CSV table of C-alpha atoms in Angstrom, one decimal:
chain,number,residue,atom,x,y,z
X,26,MET,CA,-37.4,-111.5,-63.4
X,27,PRO,CA,-39.1,-109.0,-61.1
X,28,HIS,CA,-37.9,-109.2,-57.0
X,29,ASN,CA,-40.7,-110.5,-55.5
X,30,ARG,CA,-40.3,-108.1,-51.9
X,31,ILE,CA,-42.1,-109.9,-49.1
X,32,ARG,CA,-43.1,-107.8,-46.5
X,33,SER,CA,-41.0,-109.0,-43.2
X,34,ARG,CA,-42.6,-110.6,-40.3
X,35,HIS,CA,-41.3,-108.6,-37.8
X,36,GLN,CA,-44.1,-106.0,-37.3
X,37,PRO,CA,-43.4,-104.5,-33.7
X,38,PHE,CA,-46.5,-103.5,-33.1
X,39,GLU,CA,-48.3,-107.4,-34.3
X,40,ILE,CA,-45.8,-109.0,-32.4
X,41,ALA,CA,-46.6,-106.4,-28.4
X,42,ILE,CA,-50.4,-107.1,-29.3
X,43,MET,CA,-49.8,-110.3,-30.3
X,44,ALA,CA,-47.5,-111.1,-26.8
X,45,THR,CA,-50.7,-109.3,-25.1
X,46,ALA,CA,-53.9,-111.0,-26.3
X,47,PRO,CA,-52.9,-114.2,-24.6
X,48,VAL,CA,-52.3,-112.5,-20.7
X,49,CYS,CA,-55.7,-110.1,-20.9
X,50,GLY,CA,-57.1,-113.0,-21.9
X,51,ALA,CA,-55.7,-116.3,-19.3
X,52,LEU,CA,-56.7,-113.2,-17.2
X,53,LEU,CA,-60.1,-111.8,-17.0
X,54,ILE,CA,-60.9,-115.9,-17.3
X,55,VAL,CA,-58.6,-116.8,-14.4
X,56,LEU,CA,-59.2,-113.7,-12.3
X,57,ASP,CA,-63.7,-113.7,-13.8
X,58,VAL,CA,-63.7,-110.4,-13.8
X,59,ARG,CA,-65.1,-108.3,-16.7
X,60,PRO,CA,-65.2,-105.0,-18.6
X,61,GLN,CA,-67.7,-103.6,-17.6
X,62,SER,CA,-68.7,-103.2,-20.8
X,63,VAL,CA,-68.4,-105.9,-21.9
X,64,ALA,CA,-70.3,-107.6,-18.7
X,65,MET,CA,-73.5,-105.3,-19.7
X,66,ALA,CA,-73.5,-105.7,-23.8
X,67,MET,CA,-72.4,-109.6,-24.4
X,68,PRO,CA,-73.6,-112.6,-23.1
X,69,GLY,CA,-72.2,-114.8,-21.0
X,70,PRO,CA,-71.2,-117.7,-23.9
X,71,ILE,CA,-70.1,-115.2,-26.4
X,72,GLN,CA,-67.4,-113.6,-23.6
X,73,ALA,CA,-66.6,-117.0,-23.0
X,74,GLY,CA,-65.4,-117.3,-26.8
X,75,TRP,CA,-64.2,-113.4,-26.7
X,76,GLU,CA,-62.0,-113.8,-23.7
X,77,SER,CA,-60.2,-117.7,-25.2
X,78,GLY,CA,-60.3,-115.4,-29.1
X,79,LEU,CA,-57.8,-113.0,-26.7
X,80,ILE,CA,-55.4,-116.1,-25.8
X,81,VAL,CA,-55.8,-118.2,-29.5
X,82,VAL,CA,-55.6,-115.0,-31.0
X,83,GLY,CA,-51.9,-114.5,-29.3
X,84,VAL,CA,-50.6,-117.9,-29.1
X,85,ALA,CA,-51.5,-118.6,-33.2
X,86,GLY,CA,-49.9,-114.8,-34.0
X,87,LEU,CA,-46.3,-115.3,-32.1
X,88,LEU,CA,-46.7,-119.0,-33.9
X,89,GLY,CA,-47.2,-117.3,-37.8
X,90,VAL,CA,-44.3,-114.7,-37.0
X,91,LEU,CA,-42.2,-117.7,-35.3
X,92,TRP,CA,-43.4,-121.0,-38.2
X,93,PRO,CA,-39.5,-122.2,-38.5
X,94,GLY,CA,-41.9,-124.1,-41.7
X,95,ARG,CA,-42.6,-122.6,-44.8
X,96,LEU,CA,-42.5,-119.1,-45.4
X,97,SER,CA,-46.0,-119.4,-46.5
X,98,THR,CA,-47.4,-122.4,-43.5
X,99,GLY,CA,-46.7,-119.2,-41.4
X,100,LEU,CA,-48.2,-116.2,-43.5
X,101,GLY,CA,-50.9,-118.5,-43.9
X,102,ILE,CA,-51.3,-119.1,-39.6
X,103,GLU,CA,-50.6,-115.5,-39.6
X,104,LEU,CA,-53.2,-114.4,-41.5
X,105,ALA,CA,-56.1,-116.3,-39.5
X,106,SER,CA,-55.0,-114.5,-36.5
X,107,LEU,CA,-55.3,-111.2,-37.3
X,108,LEU,CA,-58.8,-112.5,-38.9
X,109,MET,CA,-59.0,-113.0,-35.8
X,110,LEU,CA,-57.4,-110.2,-34.0
X,111,GLY,CA,-59.8,-107.6,-35.3
X,112,THR,CA,-63.0,-109.7,-34.5
X,113,VAL,CA,-62.0,-109.6,-31.3
X,114,THR,CA,-61.5,-106.1,-30.8
X,115,GLY,CA,-63.9,-105.1,-33.5
X,116,MET,CA,-66.8,-106.9,-30.5
X,117,TYR,CA,-65.1,-104.9,-27.6
X,118,ALA,CA,-65.3,-102.1,-29.9
X,119,VAL,CA,-68.8,-101.8,-30.8
X,120,ALA,CA,-69.1,-103.1,-26.2
X,121,LEU,CA,-67.5,-99.7,-25.5
X,122,THR,CA,-68.9,-98.5,-27.7
X,123,VAL,CA,-72.9,-99.5,-27.1
X,124,VAL,CA,-72.1,-98.5,-23.6
X,125,THR,CA,-70.1,-95.8,-22.6
X,126,GLY,CA,-71.2,-93.6,-26.2
X,127,ARG,CA,-69.3,-90.7,-26.1
X,128,GLN,CA,-67.2,-90.4,-22.7
X,129,GLY,CA,-65.6,-93.4,-24.3
X,130,VAL,CA,-64.5,-91.8,-28.1
X,131,ALA,CA,-60.9,-92.2,-26.7
X,132,ALA,CA,-61.2,-95.5,-25.5
X,133,THR,CA,-63.3,-96.6,-28.5
X,134,SER,CA,-60.4,-95.3,-30.5
X,135,PHE,CA,-57.8,-96.6,-29.0
X,136,ILE,CA,-59.5,-100.2,-29.9
X,137,VAL,CA,-60.4,-99.2,-33.4
X,138,ALA,CA,-56.9,-98.6,-34.4
X,139,VAL,CA,-56.3,-102.5,-33.7
X,140,ALA,CA,-58.6,-103.8,-36.1
X,141,VAL,CA,-57.6,-101.4,-38.6
X,142,GLY,CA,-54.3,-103.1,-37.7
X,143,SER,CA,-55.3,-106.2,-38.1
X,144,GLY,CA,-57.1,-106.0,-41.1
X,145,TRP,CA,-54.1,-103.5,-43.1
X,146,ARG,CA,-52.0,-106.3,-41.8
X,147,ALA,CA,-54.6,-109.0,-43.1
X,148,VAL,CA,-54.3,-107.2,-46.6
X,149,GLN,CA,-50.6,-107.4,-46.8
X,150,ILE,CA,-50.3,-110.9,-46.2
X,151,VAL,CA,-52.7,-112.4,-48.5
X,152,LEU,CA,-51.0,-109.9,-50.9
X,153,ASP,CA,-47.4,-111.3,-50.2
X,154,LEU,CA,-49.3,-115.0,-50.3
X,155,ARG,CA,-50.7,-113.8,-53.7
X,156,ARG,CA,-46.8,-113.1,-54.3
X,157,LEU,CA,-45.0,-115.9,-53.8
X,158,THR,CA,-47.4,-118.1,-54.5
X,159,ARG,CA,-46.7,-116.4,-58.8
X,160,ALA,CA,-43.5,-116.5,-58.0
X,161,GLY,CA,-43.8,-120.4,-57.3
X,162,GLN,CA,-45.5,-120.6,-60.1
X,163,THR,CA,-43.0,-118.2,-62.9
X,164,THR,CA,-39.8,-120.5,-60.7
X,165,GLY,CA,-41.5,-124.0,-61.7
X,166,LEU,CA,-42.5,-123.4,-65.4
X,167,ALA,CA,-38.5,-121.8,-65.3
X,168,GLY,CA,-37.8,-125.6,-64.4
X,169,LEU,CA,-39.4,-127.0,-66.6
X,170,ALA,CA,-39.3,-124.8,-69.8
X,171,GLY,CA,-35.2,-125.8,-68.7
X,172,SER,CA,-36.1,-129.4,-68.5
X,173,GLY,CA,-37.1,-129.3,-71.7
X,174,ALA,CA,-40.7,-130.0,-70.7
X,175,VAL,CA,-42.0,-127.4,-71.6
X,176,SER,CA,-41.1,-125.0,-75.1
X,177,ALA,CA,-40.7,-121.9,-76.9
X,178,GLY,CA,-43.2,-123.2,-79.1
X,179,GLY,CA,-45.8,-124.3,-76.8
X,180,GLY,CA,-44.7,-127.9,-77.5
X,181,THR,CA,-42.9,-131.1,-76.3
């Protein structure tokens, strides 16, 4: 049986972003401040969703990384969080680009890097979940064969 390698769930950059996101979202809400690009480019309800999204992304992402139960459950929670992180950072990158244009190229580049990194990690998790599924299917079939429920000839 081939060795299944699941990537480490302890990605330092991801964890740093996940820990920072809810702090940023909470500060935006509590202090009632917004980056000028967000205030200018997003309607009020979208701004509220973006701020709340930062909190949800961080809390859920850390929950997924630290999940004490089944690996696949933790990876699924982490995957959902990363997809949402890619969305909220993409929203911010678009708002920043619309408002600042070429002057904001450095800031926009960093924000886009977070969105791309989120997508990259999401793809890694999807591949890991596929490996876990295949390993479970292989183990399940091997267990059935060992119990006499499945034979090499296809009959029982």
